[in-house]
Amino acid sequence: MSHSFDEISQQLKRRHRKSTRLKWITMGSLGLAGLFLVLFFADMLSKGLPAFQQAYIQTEISYTQEAETDGRRAFDEELLPLISRTAVRTIPLELRNNPDMIGTSKAEWVLANSDVDQYLKGHRHRLSDEEQEALDARVESGQVDLRFNTTFFGSGDSKIAENAGILSAVVGTIMTMIVTLAISFPIGVMTAIYLEEFAPDNRLTQIIEININNLAAIPSILFGLLGLAIFINFFGVPRSSPLVGGMTLALMTLPVIIISTRTALRSVPESIRHAGFGVGCSRWQVVRDHVLPLAMPGIMTGSIIGLAQAMGETAPLIIVGMVAFIPDVGVSFTNAATVMPAQIFTWAGEPEQAFVEKTAGGILVLLTILISLNAFAVVMRKKFERRW
Amino acid sequence: MQTNQLLLIFCSALLLLGLLAFFAGRSKATRLRSAGTAMFAQPDQYAWFTVLSTAGPAVVVSALGAFVLLLMGADIPTLYLLAASLVIAAIGLLVSLNQVKPDFHARQAIERVIRMTLAGAALISILTTFGILISIISEALRFFQMHSFWEFITGTTWNPGASFLASAGRGDGSGAEFGSVPLFAGTFMITAIAMLVAVPIGLLSAIYMSEFAPRKVRTVAKPVLEVLAGIPTVVYGFFAAITVAPIIVNIAGFLGLDASYNNALAPGIVMGIMIIPFISSLSDDVINSVPDSMRQGSLALGMTKGETIRDVVVPAAMPGIISASLLGMSRAMGETMIVVMAAGMRPNLTANPLEDMTTVTVRIVAALTGDQEFESAETLSAFALGLVLFVITLALNLVSVLMIRRFREKYRVNNL
């Protein structure tokens, strides 16, 4: 079989076209992955950014005698369906604490309820036509305003949407992460030092190594089962507490810290160790005074990345009960607490429209923290990285 | 006295003893040395040796005691235990001070203690694995005493129903059925959808990054893709449930199909997006380690770049690519939050990805967050499901490790 010159050159063209096509296809799939990322962030921002604003209504509060028992009496009848139940509830308490306020009145910005909030932001709401009209009139006269949502950042969870905040979850996350780091950092670094610098190359060491790689790949929910069965049921650590959550997450973070610490230790050149031994240092002295300080930036980077991973973890914490409803901000290791991802999960389960926005707002807070932690780790690695 | 106060007193007493040991040990060593004797170690090393032998045994004894107290429920008053530890600390102090002699190798003694401590830390990871195994297996065994293993593996109806009543003394829980086939079918369906999304996109992106992309694109694209892996799964779950699922329902409605809002497609696709970086990152590393001589040989024979990639590079990297896919698959099977938030609760044995179906992890969460007692069959069934999940993911991981090792040995690459 023979081909003419033309046929061959045609064939060659085809083959090169195919090659170019492959390039475009592969480029396209990378672009597709990037597109997912962009779409995802755009979606979260559009859903979550409104959560940082909250509707307030300006009104005259008249502190009458009746308002001391029934907070609703302090407000204009027409306004009651528009303002938050929380604003009404605080009036009697306020009056009981300051009895001399009775009889006075003052103009104030009060928290509007979530329906007003959602109406102003153009989302689904449950306001009747008359209520909408009343609201529109007030918007015209500048008595309704969207302001920065201090409640969202300054208070704990609530079943009343406009009153729910993320602070208790942030505090819970910090407490849990303290426990996680306090356990996993020393144990992880010590394990890595042992495996990299001290361990003889025997069966036991190999088993430990395989085991660590395996732990890194075990589904996180199984760590939750361990926390439930061993920490809570067996050792009696209080359920839902940052202590048990932190311990469970510490076991999950351990392999991450061990693996990154080993990489960091391995990147310190042998000559440093030889120099140490040459002047008569013992192995521990070489590790403590030379290898460890040189490997520290790498170790810190790995630990921060592990910490960020633990911070976003939800499944094992649900199993150990850290989805509690925590309205008050509490700084304790043994009381029930919640963490940011668990708070997001709880809010995502609320049927009210206003909570969709809260959930996305919580997600934005969490993502901001995680991205800054990771960026910090990368910057640190760039700054302190040494090439030998 | 409160346990907390006792502990505080114990800790401060131990700290004082430690300080005493340090200064006593150092002063004795300094005195000996200033007398002109040649010594094996520095005064500070003797000091640390005395500290270690004062505090070490005391801490070990009190920890052991606390362990026995919790484990066996033995009735040792905390006061006696802590007092005994302090006495041991004092004895340790005296003995070690006596050891501070010119011919004693304090540095080597410290070294031994440190080596043992480090080895002890390394054992904790093994203990963790054992902890997971023991906790899961023991509870799973209790479950299998109530319901037969065979029924659990082959049954097609999952209906915990009234099983919680049995543990409360009402009814015998006979109506409950624990057939896990629909749960695993759901898990496999969602995993399959995820892999259909992740493997092509991940692999093709990896090929682009390692074979076509200019260096600049590569250094930017890789970390950007890693961001996908760093997003918490609870966030993906929300995204799947709130954004992706309605889109799919709308598209299905447009095509005249009937889709549930808890369809399997939404969590599957989102899970696939999450797994892309796992696959692309490892595949990229593997493709990069395929020796350049193979590419050059292929190009020298007149193959185009595309043909080289398709017929030489990718087949050579195949073990690594399969290994990456298996890792991604095990990640997808164990993934919890996305399916808890976006997939259904109803065990449903179907091949239609537009219907709602539930997964193993969803049922584990459902069983352990309900109001049932811990002893109930439904709660224990979570551990049985966990056991199967553990076995499957372990097998996937092991096969994956073996594949990558084979690749490494074939091409003598060390950095994988």
XYZ file of C-alpha atoms in Angstrom, chain B residues 54-359:
306
model
C 12.086 13.540 89.949
C 9.118 14.455 87.796
C 9.119 11.549 85.334
C 8.225 8.635 87.631
C 5.750 10.770 89.578
C 3.876 11.802 86.432
C 3.898 8.243 85.110
C 2.564 6.870 88.406
C -0.208 9.450 88.675
C -1.204 8.965 85.025
C -1.290 5.191 85.458
C -3.293 5.604 88.642
C -5.785 7.878 86.928
C -6.073 5.374 84.101
C -6.738 2.499 86.495
C -9.216 4.696 88.326
C -11.169 5.372 85.138
C -10.772 1.978 83.528
C -11.327 -0.526 86.278
C -13.389 1.777 88.423
C -10.970 0.937 91.236
C -11.635 2.913 94.370
C -8.367 4.727 95.044
C -8.969 8.145 96.587
C -7.367 10.849 94.483
C -5.653 12.265 97.554
C -3.740 9.026 98.242
C -2.799 8.653 94.608
C -1.355 12.152 94.345
C 0.368 11.862 97.722
C 1.971 8.588 96.611
C 3.167 10.266 93.415
C 4.733 13.084 95.407
C 6.526 10.589 97.660
C 7.861 8.860 94.557
C 9.002 12.236 93.248
C 10.870 12.892 96.480
C 12.515 9.458 96.337
C 13.456 10.099 92.703
C 15.021 13.404 93.727
C 17.143 11.813 96.449
C 18.262 8.871 94.317
C 19.182 11.046 91.359
C 21.061 13.545 93.532
C 23.040 10.616 94.800
C 23.771 9.716 91.153
C 25.419 13.059 90.427
C 28.967 11.692 90.311
C 31.878 12.402 87.990
C 31.667 8.988 86.320
C 27.925 9.127 85.622
C 26.833 9.701 81.987
C 24.034 12.191 82.633
C 23.762 13.187 78.975
C 23.229 9.624 77.826
C 20.630 9.090 80.519
C 18.724 12.151 79.304
C 19.058 10.904 75.746
C 17.496 7.572 76.677
C 14.560 9.225 78.387
C 13.964 11.536 75.423
C 14.171 8.702 72.935
C 11.602 6.765 74.935
C 9.285 9.774 75.151
C 9.500 10.342 71.402
C 8.818 6.677 70.702
C 5.839 6.885 73.048
C 4.467 9.807 71.046
C 4.903 7.801 67.852
C 2.863 4.979 69.331
C -0.134 7.282 69.774
C -0.903 7.148 66.061
C -1.029 3.359 66.319
C -3.253 3.660 69.369
C -5.574 5.897 67.348
C -5.993 3.262 64.670
C -6.594 0.643 67.316
C -9.033 2.978 69.041
C -11.020 3.389 65.849
C -10.966 -0.338 65.176
C -11.891 -1.344 68.716
C -14.631 1.221 69.122
C -16.205 0.360 65.795
C -15.814 -3.414 65.994
C -17.045 -3.815 69.556
C -20.202 -1.807 68.971
C -20.733 -3.443 65.585
C -20.526 -6.868 67.239
C -23.252 -5.857 69.653
C -25.351 -4.889 66.648
C -24.734 -8.216 64.946
C -25.914 -9.995 68.076
C -29.302 -8.373 67.534
C -29.474 -8.640 63.755
C -27.830 -11.171 61.534
C -24.777 -10.178 59.578
C -26.082 -11.856 56.439
C -29.300 -9.892 56.565
C -27.296 -6.688 57.059
C -25.149 -7.346 53.999
C -27.809 -8.632 51.612
C -31.100 -7.161 52.830
C -32.723 -4.641 50.532
C -34.901 -2.864 53.103
C -33.491 -0.390 55.600
C -36.177 0.405 58.092
C -35.028 0.949 61.665
C -38.674 1.736 62.392
C -39.598 0.959 65.932
C -36.335 -0.583 67.019
C -35.745 2.116 69.605
C -38.841 0.984 71.475
C -37.289 -2.408 72.176
C -34.488 -0.928 74.229
C -37.008 1.082 76.201
C -38.767 -2.132 77.167
C -41.757 -1.661 74.898
C -42.285 -3.968 71.974
C -39.609 -6.329 70.694
C -38.392 -4.251 67.775
C -39.240 -7.081 65.414
C -40.528 -4.724 62.729
C -37.080 -3.246 62.214
C -35.106 -4.300 59.183
C -31.462 -3.475 58.640
C -30.638 -4.354 55.054
C -27.785 -2.095 53.986
C -27.934 -2.711 50.228
C -29.957 0.458 49.423
C -27.535 2.565 51.471
C -24.497 1.213 49.683
C -26.280 1.523 46.350
C -26.820 5.213 47.114
C -23.210 5.655 48.187
C -21.946 3.977 45.027
C -24.289 5.992 42.824
C -23.178 9.322 44.265
C -19.530 8.229 44.235
C -19.860 7.171 40.598
C -21.327 10.559 39.641
C -18.516 12.290 41.519
C -15.894 10.216 39.737
C -17.506 10.910 36.353
C -17.016 14.609 37.063
C -13.659 14.500 38.808
C -11.619 11.973 36.831
C -11.916 13.528 33.342
C -11.571 17.118 34.545
C -8.831 16.301 37.025
C -6.835 14.160 34.615
C -7.156 16.529 31.645
C -6.209 19.503 33.828
C -3.183 17.578 35.047
C -2.183 16.798 31.456
C -2.517 20.447 30.521
C -0.512 21.620 33.519
C 2.335 19.174 33.048
C 2.542 18.947 29.236
C 1.193 22.132 27.674
C 0.993 24.965 30.155
C 3.687 27.613 30.325
C 5.498 27.717 33.642
C 3.658 30.829 34.785
C 0.207 29.330 34.275
C 1.295 26.230 36.125
C 2.532 28.060 39.205
C -0.773 29.928 39.422
C -3.156 27.136 38.455
C -1.928 24.544 40.902
C -2.550 26.483 44.134
C -5.838 27.815 42.747
C -7.020 24.256 42.174
C -5.910 23.374 45.706
C -8.358 25.980 46.990
C -11.120 23.658 45.809
C -9.816 21.010 48.192
C -9.543 23.470 51.076
C -13.175 24.575 51.063
C -14.956 22.961 54.032
C -17.361 20.207 53.056
C -20.211 21.819 54.970
C -19.902 24.758 52.583
C -20.053 22.444 49.579
C -23.115 20.828 51.124
C -24.879 24.168 51.362
C -23.852 24.994 47.793
C -25.195 21.653 46.558
C -28.478 21.934 48.409
C -29.247 25.616 47.811
C -27.743 26.334 44.400
C -27.031 23.173 42.418
C -30.070 21.062 43.318
C -32.667 23.669 42.183
C -30.731 24.176 38.938
C -30.863 20.454 38.261
C -34.562 20.290 39.106
C -35.180 23.152 36.670
C -33.141 21.576 33.893
C -34.857 18.236 34.438
C -38.248 19.954 34.367
C -37.260 21.670 31.132
C -36.444 18.287 29.638
C -39.742 16.909 30.865
C -38.190 14.806 33.621
C -39.251 14.648 37.220
C -36.427 15.346 39.684
C -36.447 15.415 43.450
C -34.862 18.347 45.271
C -32.784 15.758 47.098
C -31.588 14.145 43.880
C -28.329 12.263 43.811
C -26.939 14.331 40.963
C -26.397 17.546 42.947
C -24.280 16.081 45.767
C -22.517 13.876 43.205
C -21.486 16.760 40.972
C -20.422 18.978 43.858
C -18.459 16.130 45.398
C -16.781 15.664 42.037
C -15.732 19.311 42.043
C -14.301 18.836 45.509
C -12.250 15.813 44.398
C -10.788 17.404 41.243
C -7.663 18.711 43.023
C -6.986 15.338 44.701
C -6.854 13.720 41.277
C -5.188 16.525 39.341
C -2.457 17.121 41.914
C -1.307 13.509 42.180
C -1.728 12.842 38.434
C 0.301 15.951 37.704
C 3.118 14.714 39.947
C 3.014 11.294 38.320
C 2.966 12.610 34.740
C 5.880 14.864 35.596
C 7.893 11.903 36.806
C 7.492 9.959 33.593
C 11.073 10.028 32.271
C 11.697 12.593 29.543
C 13.586 10.020 27.496
C 10.272 8.341 26.731
C 8.833 11.574 25.345
C 11.945 12.263 23.329
C 11.931 8.759 21.919
C 8.338 9.084 20.867
C 8.821 12.512 19.284
C 11.921 11.273 17.481
C 9.827 8.580 15.848
C 7.667 11.297 14.347
C 4.700 11.175 16.689
C 2.894 14.427 17.306
C 2.755 15.857 20.783
C -0.835 14.717 21.201
C -0.002 11.181 20.130
C 2.968 11.121 22.478
C 0.755 12.091 25.385
C -2.006 9.677 24.472
C 0.087 6.658 23.540
C 3.228 7.049 25.644
C 2.972 9.396 28.597
C -0.518 8.570 29.877
C -0.100 4.775 29.592
C 3.199 5.052 31.455
C 1.576 7.140 34.171
C -1.483 4.885 34.334
C -0.712 3.217 37.706
C -0.356 6.626 39.288
C -3.527 7.917 37.673
C -5.485 4.891 38.849
C -4.001 5.329 42.286
C -5.100 8.962 42.362
C -8.592 7.992 41.255
C -8.859 5.319 43.936
C -7.809 7.840 46.590
C -10.429 10.245 45.296
C -12.981 7.461 45.343
C -12.288 6.580 48.956
C -12.573 10.270 49.798
C -15.950 10.402 48.044
C -17.312 7.343 49.795
C -16.447 8.631 53.237
C -17.637 12.164 52.517
C -20.404 13.105 54.904
C -21.503 16.715 54.993
C -22.317 17.122 51.293
C -24.635 14.141 51.302
C -26.132 14.906 54.711
C -27.139 18.346 53.480
C -27.991 17.658 49.846
C -28.926 13.985 49.493
C -32.101 12.395 50.765
C -32.897 10.503 53.949
C -35.011 7.814 52.310
C -33.259 4.515 51.587
C -34.097 4.060 47.944
C -32.836 1.308 45.688
C -32.920 2.888 42.254
C -30.720 3.552 39.267
C -32.231 6.958 38.544
C -29.885 9.720 39.742
C -32.751 12.218 39.691
C -34.520 10.448 42.544
C -33.622 11.025 46.151
C -31.471 8.385 47.759
C -29.514 8.116 50.939
C -25.971 6.988 51.702
